[in-house]
Short mmCIF file of C-alpha atoms and ligand atoms in Angstrom, two decimals:
data_model
loop_
_atom_site.label_atom_id
_atom_site.label_comp_id
_atom_site.label_asym_id
_atom_site.label_seq_id
_atom_site.Cartn_x
_atom_site.Cartn_y
_atom_site.Cartn_z
CA MET A 1 -12.37 -6.56 -10.41
CA THR A 2 -8.86 -5.83 -12.46
CA ALA A 3 -5.98 -3.64 -10.98
CA LEU A 4 -2.97 -2.44 -12.69
CA TYR A 5 0.16 -1.41 -10.41
CA ILE A 6 2.80 0.44 -12.24
CA HIS A 7 6.18 0.52 -10.09
CA ILE A 8 8.14 3.61 -10.28
CA PRO A 9 11.36 2.60 -8.13
CA PHE A 10 13.16 5.93 -7.84
CA CYS A 11 13.59 8.43 -4.79
CA GLN A 12 15.41 11.37 -3.70
CA SER A 13 17.22 9.20 -0.94
CA LYS A 14 16.82 5.97 0.71
CA CYS A 15 15.04 6.27 4.07
CA PRO A 16 16.95 3.97 6.57
CA TYR A 17 14.03 1.38 7.24
CA CYS A 18 13.03 1.02 3.44
CA SER A 19 12.83 -2.57 2.02
CA PHE A 20 10.92 -1.56 -1.26
CA VAL A 21 12.51 -1.80 -4.23
CA SER A 22 13.63 1.74 -4.42
CA PHE A 23 16.73 3.31 -5.42
CA ALA A 24 18.15 6.79 -4.87
CA GLY A 25 21.04 8.47 -7.03
CA LEU A 26 20.71 5.99 -9.70
CA GLU A 27 22.41 6.88 -13.01
CA ILE A 28 19.90 6.01 -15.33
CA ASP A 29 17.75 8.08 -18.40
CA TYR A 30 14.22 7.90 -16.86
CA ASP A 31 12.77 8.30 -20.10
CA ARG A 32 14.58 4.86 -21.11
CA TYR A 33 12.87 3.50 -17.98
CA LEU A 34 9.64 4.69 -18.88
CA GLN A 35 9.96 3.52 -22.49
CA ALA A 36 10.59 -0.29 -20.88
CA VAL A 37 7.52 0.35 -18.70
CA GLN A 38 5.68 1.12 -21.67
CA SER A 39 6.36 -1.76 -23.44
CA GLU A 40 5.35 -3.99 -20.89
CA ILE A 41 2.26 -2.21 -20.56
CA VAL A 42 1.56 -2.91 -24.22
CA PHE A 43 2.65 -6.58 -23.87
CA ILE A 44 0.05 -7.05 -21.11
CA SER A 45 -2.83 -5.50 -22.96
CA GLU A 46 -2.16 -7.22 -26.26
CA LYS A 47 -1.84 -10.67 -24.46
CA LEU A 48 -5.38 -10.04 -22.57
CA GLN A 49 -6.80 -8.11 -25.19
CA ARG A 50 -8.02 -4.98 -23.65
CA PRO A 51 -8.90 -5.96 -20.11
CA LEU A 52 -11.47 -3.56 -18.07
CA LEU A 53 -9.52 -1.84 -15.45
CA ARG A 54 -11.32 -0.57 -12.23
CA SER A 55 -7.84 0.65 -10.76
CA VAL A 56 -4.65 2.02 -11.62
CA PHE A 57 -2.12 2.56 -9.21
CA PHE A 58 1.31 4.53 -9.48
CA GLY A 59 3.55 3.61 -6.41
CA GLY A 60 7.25 3.67 -5.65
CA GLY A 61 9.43 4.48 -4.95
CA THR A 62 8.49 7.86 -5.25
CA PRO A 63 6.45 8.35 -8.45
CA THR A 64 6.46 12.26 -7.97
CA PHE A 65 10.10 11.98 -8.48
CA LEU A 66 9.24 11.91 -11.93
CA LYS A 67 7.95 14.96 -14.15
CA SER A 68 4.21 15.23 -14.19
CA SER A 69 4.18 15.14 -17.95
CA GLN A 70 5.77 11.57 -17.64
CA ILE A 71 3.04 10.33 -15.38
CA SER A 72 0.90 11.81 -18.00
CA ASP A 73 2.49 9.90 -20.69
CA LEU A 74 2.00 6.49 -18.89
CA LEU A 75 -1.68 7.29 -18.05
CA GLU A 76 -2.38 8.25 -21.50
CA ARG A 77 -0.72 4.97 -22.75
CA CYS A 78 -2.75 3.06 -20.27
CA ARG A 79 -5.93 4.70 -21.67
CA LEU A 80 -5.07 3.95 -25.02
CA LEU A 81 -4.62 0.01 -24.44
CA PHE A 82 -7.16 -0.81 -21.94
CA ASN A 83 -10.67 -0.12 -20.95
CA PHE A 84 -11.19 2.10 -17.81
CA ASP A 85 -14.25 1.38 -15.86
CA ALA A 86 -16.41 4.59 -15.64
CA SER A 87 -15.49 4.65 -11.78
CA VAL A 88 -11.65 3.71 -12.36
CA GLU A 89 -9.79 4.82 -9.19
CA ILE A 90 -6.39 6.35 -10.41
CA SER A 91 -3.81 6.62 -7.52
CA VAL A 92 -0.44 8.19 -7.27
CA GLU A 93 1.86 8.12 -4.23
CA ALA A 94 3.46 11.16 -3.67
CA ASN A 95 6.29 12.65 -1.28
CA PRO A 96 6.20 15.97 0.00
CA GLY A 97 9.15 17.65 -1.26
CA THR A 98 8.49 16.39 -4.83
CA VAL A 99 5.35 18.16 -5.56
CA ASP A 100 4.32 21.77 -5.86
CA GLN A 101 1.06 23.17 -6.67
CA LEU A 102 1.50 23.16 -10.54
CA TYR A 103 2.43 19.59 -10.42
CA LEU A 104 -0.42 18.72 -8.29
CA ASP A 105 -2.84 20.52 -10.65
CA ASP A 106 -1.37 18.67 -13.29
CA LEU A 107 -1.96 15.28 -12.11
CA HIS A 108 -5.41 16.31 -11.15
CA ARG A 109 -6.29 17.55 -14.44
CA MET A 110 -4.76 14.36 -16.30
CA GLY A 111 -7.33 12.55 -14.49
CA VAL A 112 -5.83 11.21 -11.29
CA ASN A 113 -8.42 11.07 -8.67
CA ARG A 114 -6.75 9.98 -5.62
CA ILE A 115 -3.39 11.16 -4.19
CA SER A 116 -1.56 9.05 -1.43
CA ILE A 117 0.78 11.38 0.25
CA GLY A 118 3.83 9.86 2.30
CA ILE A 119 3.95 12.06 5.33
CA GLN A 120 4.97 9.34 7.89
CA SER A 121 5.06 12.00 10.78
CA LEU A 122 4.63 15.61 11.58
CA SER A 123 7.37 15.85 14.08
CA ASP A 124 10.57 17.29 12.58
CA MET A 125 12.79 15.02 14.84
CA GLU A 126 11.19 11.76 13.83
CA LEU A 127 10.96 12.52 10.22
CA ARG A 128 14.90 13.07 10.73
CA ILE A 129 15.23 9.55 12.55
CA LEU A 130 13.04 8.19 9.38
CA GLY A 131 15.61 9.83 7.18
CA ARG A 132 12.85 11.51 5.01
CA SER A 133 13.95 14.32 2.58
CA HIS A 134 10.87 16.45 3.94
CA ASP A 135 9.64 18.34 6.92
CA ARG A 136 6.46 19.09 8.74
CA VAL A 137 6.30 22.29 6.95
CA GLN A 138 6.57 20.75 3.65
CA ALA A 139 4.40 17.81 4.45
CA LEU A 140 1.53 20.20 5.47
CA ARG A 141 1.94 22.46 2.45
CA ALA A 142 1.88 19.24 -0.09
CA PHE A 143 -1.59 18.13 1.67
CA GLU A 144 -2.92 21.92 1.07
CA GLN A 145 -1.65 21.98 -2.34
CA ALA A 146 -3.56 18.83 -2.97
CA GLN A 147 -6.67 20.03 -1.86
CA SER A 148 -6.34 23.34 -3.61
CA ALA A 149 -5.66 21.27 -6.97
CA GLY A 150 -9.19 19.77 -6.31
CA PHE A 151 -8.19 16.24 -4.88
CA GLU A 152 -11.44 14.86 -3.21
CA ASN A 153 -9.81 11.59 -2.19
CA ILE A 154 -6.46 12.42 -0.22
CA SER A 155 -4.61 9.51 1.64
CA VAL A 156 -1.90 10.18 4.06
CA ASP A 157 0.74 7.59 5.23
CA PHE A 158 1.73 7.88 8.77
CA MET A 159 3.83 5.69 10.81
CA TYR A 160 3.93 4.74 14.35
CA GLY A 161 6.47 2.86 16.63
CA VAL A 162 9.16 5.13 15.32
CA PRO A 163 12.45 5.32 17.50
CA GLU A 164 12.08 8.21 20.09
CA GLN A 165 8.52 8.31 19.44
CA THR A 166 6.28 8.68 22.48
CA CYS A 167 2.54 8.72 22.65
CA GLU A 168 2.15 12.40 23.09
CA SER A 169 4.15 13.18 19.58
CA TRP A 170 1.86 10.39 18.12
CA LYS A 171 -1.27 12.08 19.23
CA ARG A 172 0.09 15.63 18.33
CA SER A 173 0.69 14.10 14.60
CA LEU A 174 -2.55 12.40 14.28
CA GLU A 175 -4.55 15.17 15.81
CA THR A 176 -2.76 17.81 13.37
CA ILE A 177 -3.43 15.90 10.32
CA LEU A 178 -6.97 14.84 11.16
CA ALA A 179 -7.86 18.59 11.30
CA TYR A 180 -7.13 18.67 7.58
CA TYR A 181 -9.97 16.25 7.25
CA PRO A 182 -8.07 13.70 4.76
CA GLN A 183 -10.44 11.32 3.26
CA HIS A 184 -8.05 8.16 3.95
CA LEU A 185 -5.23 7.72 6.60
CA SER A 186 -3.09 4.61 6.56
CA CYS A 187 -1.08 4.08 9.92
CA TYR A 188 1.77 1.27 9.58
CA GLN A 189 3.58 0.32 12.75
CA LEU A 190 7.23 0.21 11.84
CA THR A 191 8.84 -2.88 11.15
CA VAL A 192 12.56 -3.43 10.96
CA GLU A 193 13.22 -5.39 7.76
CA ALA A 194 16.17 -7.35 7.53
CA GLY A 195 18.68 -5.77 4.96
CA THR A 196 17.90 -2.10 5.87
CA VAL A 197 20.01 0.34 7.80
CA PHE A 198 17.69 -0.22 10.60
CA SER A 199 18.34 -3.66 11.03
CA GLN A 200 22.12 -2.95 11.13
CA TRP A 201 21.40 -0.42 13.95
CA GLU A 202 19.18 -2.69 15.78
CA ALA A 203 21.80 -5.68 15.60
CA ALA A 204 24.51 -2.78 17.20
CA GLY A 205 21.70 -1.99 20.00
CA LYS A 206 21.49 1.75 18.60
CA LEU A 207 17.74 1.73 17.72
CA ARG A 208 15.29 2.23 20.45
CA THR A 209 11.62 1.69 19.40
CA PRO A 210 8.81 2.05 21.51
CA ASP A 211 7.59 -0.82 24.00
CA GLU A 212 4.80 -3.19 23.49
CA ASN A 213 2.38 -1.33 25.81
CA VAL A 214 3.18 1.94 24.50
CA ILE A 215 2.40 0.52 21.04
CA GLU A 216 -0.93 -0.71 22.08
CA GLN A 217 -1.68 2.76 23.47
CA MET A 218 -0.87 4.23 20.14
CA ASP A 219 -3.35 1.77 18.49
CA VAL A 220 -6.02 2.66 20.85
CA LEU A 221 -5.37 6.33 20.32
CA THR A 222 -5.30 5.90 16.44
CA ARG A 223 -8.62 4.25 16.49
CA ASP A 224 -10.42 6.88 18.94
CA LEU A 225 -9.18 9.86 17.00
CA CYS A 226 -9.85 8.77 13.34
CA GLN A 227 -13.66 7.89 14.53
CA ARG A 228 -13.87 11.42 16.25
CA PHE A 229 -12.77 12.63 12.75
CA GLY A 230 -15.03 10.58 10.61
CA LEU A 231 -12.42 7.82 9.40
CA GLU A 232 -13.90 4.45 10.14
CA GLN A 233 -11.31 1.70 9.96
CA TYR A 234 -11.95 -0.77 7.44
CA GLU A 235 -8.42 -2.79 7.61
CA ILE A 236 -6.11 -3.48 10.30
CA SER A 237 -4.01 -0.37 9.53
CA ASN A 238 -6.40 1.90 7.29
CA PHE A 239 -9.11 4.38 7.89
CA ALA A 240 -11.49 6.11 5.54
CA VAL A 241 -14.36 8.41 5.05
CA PRO A 242 -17.05 5.81 3.88
CA GLY A 243 -17.16 5.40 0.33
CA LYS A 244 -13.38 6.42 0.03
CA GLU A 245 -11.74 2.88 1.02
CA CYS A 246 -8.83 2.20 -1.66
CA ARG A 247 -10.03 0.10 -4.01
CA HIS A 248 -6.98 -1.03 -5.18
CA ASN A 249 -5.69 -2.40 -2.03
CA ILE A 250 -8.89 -3.86 -1.25
CA ASN A 251 -8.53 -6.14 -4.19
CA TYR A 252 -4.98 -7.25 -2.67
CA TRP A 253 -6.79 -7.90 0.61
CA LEU A 254 -9.45 -10.01 -1.30
CA ASN A 255 -6.95 -11.69 -3.19
CA GLY A 256 -8.22 -10.65 -6.60
CA ASP A 257 -6.00 -10.32 -9.90
CA TYR A 258 -3.81 -7.74 -10.44
CA TYR A 259 -1.52 -6.94 -13.17
CA ALA A 260 1.83 -5.07 -12.70
CA ALA A 261 4.76 -3.63 -14.72
CA GLY A 262 7.93 -1.91 -13.85
CA ALA A 263 11.34 -3.06 -11.94
CA GLY A 264 10.62 -5.13 -8.90
CA ALA A 265 6.94 -5.03 -9.78
CA VAL A 266 4.63 -8.13 -8.76
CA SER A 267 1.66 -9.34 -10.25
CA CYS A 268 -0.82 -12.00 -9.54
CA ILE A 269 -3.15 -13.41 -12.13
CA ALA A 270 -5.44 -16.58 -11.90
CA GLY A 271 -3.20 -17.68 -8.63
CA LYS A 272 -0.01 -17.03 -10.66
CA ARG A 273 2.34 -14.67 -8.98
CA GLU A 274 5.29 -13.18 -11.14
CA ARG A 275 8.00 -11.11 -9.59
CA ARG A 276 9.66 -8.85 -12.38
CA GLU A 277 13.41 -7.78 -12.43
CA ALA A 278 14.25 -5.34 -9.83
CA ASP A 279 17.36 -3.59 -11.08
CA PRO A 280 16.23 -0.93 -13.35
CA LEU A 281 18.91 -1.03 -15.60
CA VAL A 282 18.65 -4.75 -16.07
CA TYR A 283 14.78 -4.45 -16.56
CA CYS A 284 15.31 -1.95 -19.13
CA ARG A 285 17.87 -4.17 -21.07
CA LEU A 286 15.67 -7.25 -20.78
CA MET A 287 12.59 -5.26 -22.32
CA GLU A 288 14.70 -3.63 -24.70
CA ASN A 289 15.90 -7.05 -25.99
CA SER A 290 12.24 -8.49 -25.75
CA GLN A 291 13.62 -10.74 -23.19
CA GLY A 292 11.41 -11.98 -20.04
CA VAL A 293 11.44 -9.67 -17.36
CA ILE A 294 9.85 -12.25 -14.82
CA VAL A 295 12.51 -13.84 -12.38
CA GLU A 296 10.21 -15.48 -9.99
CA SER A 297 7.08 -17.31 -10.95
CA GLU A 298 4.92 -19.08 -8.21
CA ARG A 299 1.47 -21.06 -8.63
CA LEU A 300 0.13 -21.72 -5.12
CA LYS A 301 -1.74 -25.10 -4.66
CA ASN A 302 -5.57 -24.70 -4.08
CA GLU A 303 -5.30 -25.04 -0.18
CA ALA A 304 -2.28 -22.89 0.10
CA SER A 305 -4.08 -20.18 -1.94
CA PHE A 306 -7.36 -20.75 0.32
CA ARG A 307 -5.28 -20.21 3.58
CA GLU A 308 -3.82 -17.05 1.90
CA SER A 309 -7.15 -15.53 1.15
CA VAL A 310 -8.46 -16.37 4.68
CA VAL A 311 -5.40 -14.40 6.04
CA MET A 312 -5.29 -11.23 3.77
CA GLY A 313 -9.15 -11.33 4.05
CA LEU A 314 -9.16 -11.03 7.62
CA ARG A 315 -7.19 -7.97 7.48
CA MET A 316 -10.40 -6.41 6.33
CA VAL A 317 -12.72 -5.15 9.31
CA ALA A 318 -15.73 -6.95 7.17
CA GLY A 319 -13.70 -9.92 7.36
CA VAL A 320 -13.81 -12.56 4.41
CA SER A 321 -16.79 -14.30 2.88
CA CYS A 322 -17.16 -17.91 3.44
CA GLN A 323 -19.63 -18.65 0.87
CA ASP A 324 -17.08 -16.93 -1.59
CA LEU A 325 -14.04 -18.86 -0.32
CA TYR A 326 -16.39 -22.04 -1.14
CA ALA A 327 -17.23 -20.85 -4.24
CA HIS A 328 -13.87 -20.31 -5.36
CA TYR A 329 -11.76 -23.07 -3.50
CA GLY A 330 -14.50 -26.04 -2.62
CA LEU A 331 -13.25 -25.78 1.01
CA GLY A 332 -15.49 -24.73 4.12
CA VAL A 333 -13.74 -22.49 6.52
CA ASP A 334 -15.37 -24.44 9.52
CA GLU A 335 -14.28 -27.96 8.50
CA TYR A 336 -10.84 -26.69 7.13
CA TYR A 337 -9.60 -25.34 10.13
CA GLY A 338 -11.65 -27.34 12.53
CA GLU A 339 -10.37 -27.17 16.23
CA SER A 340 -7.80 -24.17 15.65
CA LEU A 341 -10.74 -22.04 14.46
CA ASP A 342 -13.04 -23.17 17.34
CA TRP A 343 -10.32 -22.01 19.89
CA LEU A 344 -9.96 -18.56 18.24
CA LYS A 345 -13.65 -18.40 18.59
CA ARG A 346 -13.90 -19.47 22.25
CA ASN A 347 -11.16 -16.91 22.84
CA SER A 348 -13.06 -14.07 21.25
CA LEU A 349 -10.30 -13.64 18.97
CA ILE A 350 -12.33 -14.52 15.67
CA GLU A 351 -16.13 -14.27 15.05
CA ARG A 352 -18.26 -15.90 12.31
CA THR A 353 -21.30 -13.86 11.03
CA PRO A 354 -23.90 -15.54 8.73
CA SER A 355 -22.11 -14.89 5.89
CA HIS A 356 -18.38 -13.90 7.14
CA LEU A 357 -15.52 -14.72 9.31
CA ARG A 358 -13.80 -11.75 11.01
CA LEU A 359 -11.58 -10.67 13.45
CA THR A 360 -13.18 -9.54 16.83
CA ALA A 361 -11.72 -5.95 17.66
CA ARG A 362 -9.82 -8.07 20.41
CA GLY A 363 -8.57 -10.10 17.61
CA ARG A 364 -7.26 -7.13 15.55
CA GLN A 365 -5.01 -5.96 18.51
CA VAL A 366 -3.21 -9.24 18.13
CA ALA A 367 -3.73 -9.90 14.44
CA ASN A 368 -0.30 -11.42 13.76
CA SER A 369 -0.54 -14.26 16.45
CA VAL A 370 -4.14 -14.85 15.29
CA MET A 371 -3.02 -15.22 11.53
CA ALA A 372 -0.02 -17.45 12.26
CA ARG A 373 -2.77 -20.07 13.49
CA LEU A 374 -4.49 -20.00 10.12
CA VAL A 375 -1.64 -19.52 7.55
S1 SF4 B 401 10.29 7.60 0.27
FE1 SF4 B 401 9.21 5.60 0.41
S2 SF4 B 401 9.96 4.12 -1.07
FE2 SF4 B 401 11.63 5.66 -0.99
S3 SF4 B 401 13.24 5.07 0.27
FE3 SF4 B 401 11.95 6.27 1.33
S4 SF4 B 401 10.21 4.66 2.22
FE4 SF4 B 401 11.35 3.60 0.54
#
């Protein structure tokens, strides 16, 4: 499985909780940035001799901050330089307020077959707290327009644990979106990341997020409602109609290889992880002068990579294949973890099927503390 990630680091405004490489109000010529990304794509394809891609993912930032023709140019370039698997998954992250019917029609026509809409909430109050530049009406309109454009794989990003959010408001948002029958739903708990505006508010005691027990109720509610609407949980935070699981992200969780292009983008090939220059202007300058854009490079040792594969794979409901791990790393999970794994099994947090190691339903509820014992 080979995947390509293309990072578009521009947004309408910067959300106060966001720690992604994304910039609002940057004075930059977007065509210049896209030219630099195209040059990097050429560089990757030449180095690897037309690899076969099974997924292409335009993420951000807000890729739909660009014109649809600019996304089309990038995609066409990829088609010229790479081989595409017959069932290639081509995803674009979109934000309501940056797309309309014509835009989504264009994306569908150019071959994008999965659209991931960053809705986050259907409460206008929560959207304001999150600093999002759209409201509930725009969010639902974007979803309907994606359906009208012909997308049969629409994903929605939602966020819970938002300041002032209650179980009731989370339930209302979920029920509303599920009634539109998205094929995929990602529900991420808000985490306050260092360096964000939310972290400053938290330090000043001005950020009131829901208590742990409310979060647990929200978790239960999410699983119940998704199941009722035909979305199966396949990863800790992700639910999908069977067959519509995100191929690109599954590759990450299985610690597969992925190429990347764009400012701040991270690639990982044959165990070597590389991060690119995050400043889009510096990134452009480096590409234009044929200089390297990699600012951080790390090759994990065998054991560290093994542990990472275990922890990432356990995010999947199906768990991680013990045979695959052994074939790849020459290490057996039972022998490697010994008593720590036995303890997790005795406490019904992890179970071992004949082929896989996986979290139990109880283990998924406290996934972070389980992973901390294995990382
Ligand atoms: S839209 Fe997404 S990427 Fe952009 S600032 Fe908000 S959270 Fe960050």
